[in-house]
Amino acid sequence: MFKIIEKKFLSENVARLVIEAPYIAKSRRAGHFIILRIDKNGERIPLTISDADVEKGTISLIVQRVGVSSHKLCAMNAGDFILDVVGPLGKATHISNVGTVLCAGGGVGVAPLFPIVQAMKLAGNRVITIIAARNKDLVILENEMAEYSDELIVMTDDGSKGTKGLVTQGMEEVILREKVHQAIVIGPAVMMKFAALTTKKYDIPTMASLNTIMVDGTGMCGACRVSVGGKTEFVCVDGPEFDAHKVNFDEMLSRLGAYKDKESENYEEYVKSCEAVSLN
Amino acid sequence: MGEELNEEYYKAERKTEWRDKLRKEIKAKERTDISRVRMPEADPNVRNKSNLEVNKGLTLEMALSESHRCLDCAVPTCIVGCPVGTNIPKFIKYLEAGDVLGAAEVLKENNSLPAICGRVCPQEIQCEAQCFYVKKLSKEGAAIGHLERFVADYAREHGPTTIPVLAEPNGIKMAVIGSGPAGLTVAGELAKFGYDVTVFEALHDLGGVLKYGIPEFRLPKSIVDYEINTIKNMGVKFITNFIVGKTASIADLKEEGYVAFFIASGAGLPNFMNIPGENYSGIQSANEFLTRVNLMGGGNKDFDTPVHTGKNVVVVGGGNTAMDSVRTAKRMGAERAIIMYRRTMEEMPARAEEIKHAIEEGIEFINLASPIEYFADERGKVNKMRVQKMELGEPDASGRRRPVVIEGSEYDIDVDSVVIAVGVSPNPIIQQSMPELEITKWNTIKVDGNMMTSIPGLFAGGDIVRGGATVILAMGDGRKAASGMHSYVQADVLAKV
């Protein structure tokens, strides 16, 4: 059992949970994730470790409400327990001093981007960060990112905050303005696909952190497999980070939709059951 | 294949008065005339729609009748056929004498998981293959597996919960990595020696393949939990959600005072065939499919994990995992649940019993065929597979006739779900975290005769050493490793005095 120490909504549908997990706090590096299971009938879902405090023995997770499990998680409070948390999983991000690093995060992908921004900055890089969201209410981690970035660009689809436009436009502006040595893109698969196409045009090495469907997270099932440079890789053990220019994003997108019908069916039932409870 | 037969020991046991008397009660000729018991089975058309255990177990009368068949041989070769050296005639004679709980105690001397072994061991190629009936009389062997299962089940249902005799606790900490059959066996054996044992498990539930792999209709989960509880009652501690090599390293655990380690992390990495279209959605490894159903409750509306099933399901492969997958697919409502295997029925590595059960349950078999490509609809979901026919050529290194492609024999079949069950490879997490550990080119860990790896104090066994093998071979490794670890630690302790 893993105790929730703190919970805070960062935006309407995105919450940060601080969880007691001393071993994971000590072993985790930027890029690592965990798998959790809320209760005994729950599913196993992957979430990036967005921060950790070794002294307090805690890790931070950022979760967006999209389906049954994330709703249940967002409804939990400090003092509640999560049944299972396992990690740290995946390979840590390769952090080195390369010069100027352009970090672009879309939506809740800003959360897994944060520890990488932090580590890149501490490694002595010039870090330019772009955080993109549909509107101003969905922008998260602005202050945290600003603290570790030489420059922070906020973008919204509707222009309600920062610059109006898509993340790729912001990226292109930076690339045209100054020499970028490496790019890191994390967000919805579609966003990563177009961000990768953008940097490919300018021949900038680009890394994407993939968020595929997972079950065990330890390499034993291959649910998370993707094609990278024509070769099948398991995101949970070979990744989650890969050369964005080699990832087959179209295949990844169709695999992400494998359970869409089941997921929305489960979600509708869950919402109904919540309504029934609130009526009582 | 198992331990060497200590003939003197077994002869002395056999000479005890009660065994002598029992042998004389029925003439050998009468014993050999008794026909082998048949295991009652659930109706194929009922069981293939539920999770009902297929084998229903023997009645007391059946078990007693079968116990009379055992001739209590002077040289009990059956024991040699058992990878953990179960004292077979002794337990069967206790049963024949009517002391079922006594028989259960005998099983526990060498085996922490008898109710599991009685269900999943391939006895026909192990203990029963070495039975006097098979070797000398050309008759069906004593039904050792059925009897082991009967005795273990009877003890669970009727007896007090007992544990084997344990040595005085010595306070020495030992770590076991993985809670599958090998890890559980080592934990139980080390506890008997008096060690302070902790088992680290990566998943949220204990049992390894016994939980995520083998389905309920072949091995009820409550039985696995019961046998694990016995090991808990022996003082063994279990920590779930802990991946050694990730959550903490072996070096970290050494600092916490663990003096010896047993790696039993298994061969959990599924093989794919690397053919075009294999990553379309609807195509999954047997590990994924079985884990979703067995471990996560997929398909049960009370559980959150979804599982992909279809009307036309093809399972590629011919081993036990393939049989478990295809029979599970049938139970989840497949209209056609098909095994596709590149050799013939005769070469299938699955147990004959599982193949028989699958046929009874309406599983279709497409033999001498292998997929070469998959096709998908506009959403990327598999809807068709291209297959090529094979014929058998010359025997290969393993002695099995090699399947050879028949040119121009390709044809397509409609599918909406495919399960790949073409084998597994060792899980690389431990090796990746310890670059100095010697491994083979198959990524298995190298061990010596005592199951010790290239790093002193670090032992390994089961599938991480063998590649994908059986439950009972993993347990045999466990017994060997436990005595290796005991000798190692004793020598280490003595050296420090």
PDB file of N, CA and C in Angstrom, chain B residues 34 36 73 78-79 331 369 371 383 385:
ATOM      1  N   ILE B  34      -5.442 -54.629 -11.810  1.00  0.00           N
ATOM      2  CA  ILE B  34      -6.344 -53.480 -11.611  1.00  0.00           C
ATOM      3  C   ILE B  34      -6.106 -52.485 -12.749  1.00  0.00           C
ATOM      4  N   ARG B  36      -5.974 -48.810 -14.576  1.00  0.00           N
ATOM      5  CA  ARG B  36      -5.630 -47.467 -14.127  1.00  0.00           C
ATOM      6  C   ARG B  36      -6.874 -46.594 -14.015  1.00  0.00           C
ATOM      7  N   CYS B  73       7.967 -51.036  -5.289  1.00  0.00           N
ATOM      8  CA  CYS B  73       9.164 -51.674  -5.846  1.00  0.00           C
ATOM      9  C   CYS B  73      10.371 -51.568  -4.922  1.00  0.00           C
ATOM     10  N   CYS B  78      10.598 -44.689 -10.122  1.00  0.00           N
ATOM     11  CA  CYS B  78       9.721 -43.525 -10.318  1.00  0.00           C
ATOM     12  C   CYS B  78      10.334 -42.271  -9.699  1.00  0.00           C
ATOM     13  N   ILE B  79      11.008 -42.433  -8.546  1.00  0.00           N
ATOM     14  CA  ILE B  79      11.575 -41.273  -7.831  1.00  0.00           C
ATOM     15  C   ILE B  79      12.616 -40.563  -8.700  1.00  0.00           C
ATOM     16  N   ARG B 331     -13.356 -19.847 -24.325  1.00  0.00           N
ATOM     17  CA  ARG B 331     -14.186 -19.528 -23.156  1.00  0.00           C
ATOM     18  C   ARG B 331     -14.648 -18.079 -23.166  1.00  0.00           C
ATOM     19  N   ALA B 369       1.203 -25.262 -41.066  1.00  0.00           N
ATOM     20  CA  ALA B 369       0.913 -23.940 -41.618  1.00  0.00           C
ATOM     21  C   ALA B 369       1.545 -22.886 -40.722  1.00  0.00           C
ATOM     22  N   PRO B 371       1.918 -18.342 -40.332  1.00  0.00           N
ATOM     23  CA  PRO B 371       1.571 -17.022 -40.870  1.00  0.00           C
ATOM     24  C   PRO B 371       2.779 -16.344 -41.507  1.00  0.00           C
ATOM     25  N   ASN B 383      -7.556  -7.876 -39.642  1.00  0.00           N
ATOM     26  CA  ASN B 383      -8.774  -8.525 -40.157  1.00  0.00           C
ATOM     27  C   ASN B 383      -8.484  -9.739 -41.045  1.00  0.00           C
ATOM     28  N   MET B 385      -5.174 -12.769 -42.185  1.00  0.00           N
ATOM     29  CA  MET B 385      -3.783 -13.208 -42.133  1.00  0.00           C
ATOM     30  C   MET B 385      -3.465 -14.096 -43.334  1.00  0.00           C
TER      31      MET B 385
END
